Amino acid sequence: MSMSSSSSSSSSDSESEEEAEAAAAAAAVGGAPPGGEGAPRYCWMYINLPRCLLQQTLKEFLEVSEGWEQQQQQQQQQQKQKQQQQVDSYAEFLAKMAD
């Protein structure tokens, strides 16, 4: 029984060492954010990314989002046209019924 308790304590020691190494790595990158466990914030991970990579990513995102906006406008326009066609056909139907 004493073996199992010593092995479990050694595994918890290695886990705490890994946590300490992770904290040291985070501090070296730019400091881990406050908040402790349960509230991870990863904004500090992006500090060392090359500026050109961030700019390229932003450029691609903006291009894609512009495409979404144009697509949404086209869909709205098509929907309005379809509704107008329905109104027109119903008006024709009512006119025929009145005759």
JSON list of C-alpha atoms in Angstrom, two decimals, residues 1 11 15 27 29 34 49 51 57 59 82 84 88 94-95 98:
[
{"chain": "A", "resi": 1, "resn": "MET", "atom": "CA", "xyz": [0.00, 0.00, 0.00]},
{"chain": "A", "resi": 11, "resn": "SER", "atom": "CA", "xyz": [2.53, 11.79, -10.26]},
{"chain": "A", "resi": 15, "resn": "GLU", "atom": "CA", "xyz": [1.86, 17.51, -12.59]},
{"chain": "A", "resi": 27, "resn": "ALA", "atom": "CA", "xyz": [5.66, 34.54, -18.05]},
{"chain": "A", "resi": 29, "resn": "VAL", "atom": "CA", "xyz": [6.05, 35.12, -23.45]},
{"chain": "A", "resi": 34, "resn": "PRO", "atom": "CA", "xyz": [-4.67, 37.37, -13.87]},
{"chain": "A", "resi": 49, "resn": "LEU", "atom": "CA", "xyz": [3.04, 36.55, -33.62]},
{"chain": "A", "resi": 51, "resn": "ARG", "atom": "CA", "xyz": [2.84, 41.56, -37.46]},
{"chain": "A", "resi": 57, "resn": "THR", "atom": "CA", "xyz": [-5.21, 37.30, -41.26]},
{"chain": "A", "resi": 59, "resn": "LYS", "atom": "CA", "xyz": [-7.10, 41.23, -44.50]},
{"chain": "A", "resi": 82, "resn": "LYS", "atom": "CA", "xyz": [-40.37, 37.33, -54.58]},
{"chain": "A", "resi": 84, "resn": "GLN", "atom": "CA", "xyz": [-43.58, 41.69, -54.73]},
{"chain": "A", "resi": 88, "resn": "ASP", "atom": "CA", "xyz": [-48.82, 41.23, -57.83]},
{"chain": "A", "resi": 94, "resn": "LEU", "atom": "CA", "xyz": [-58.52, 39.50, -56.91]},
{"chain": "A", "resi": 95, "resn": "ALA", "atom": "CA", "xyz": [-59.06, 41.57, -60.08]},
{"chain": "A", "resi": 98, "resn": "ALA", "atom": "CA", "xyz": [-64.07, 40.94, -59.16]}
]
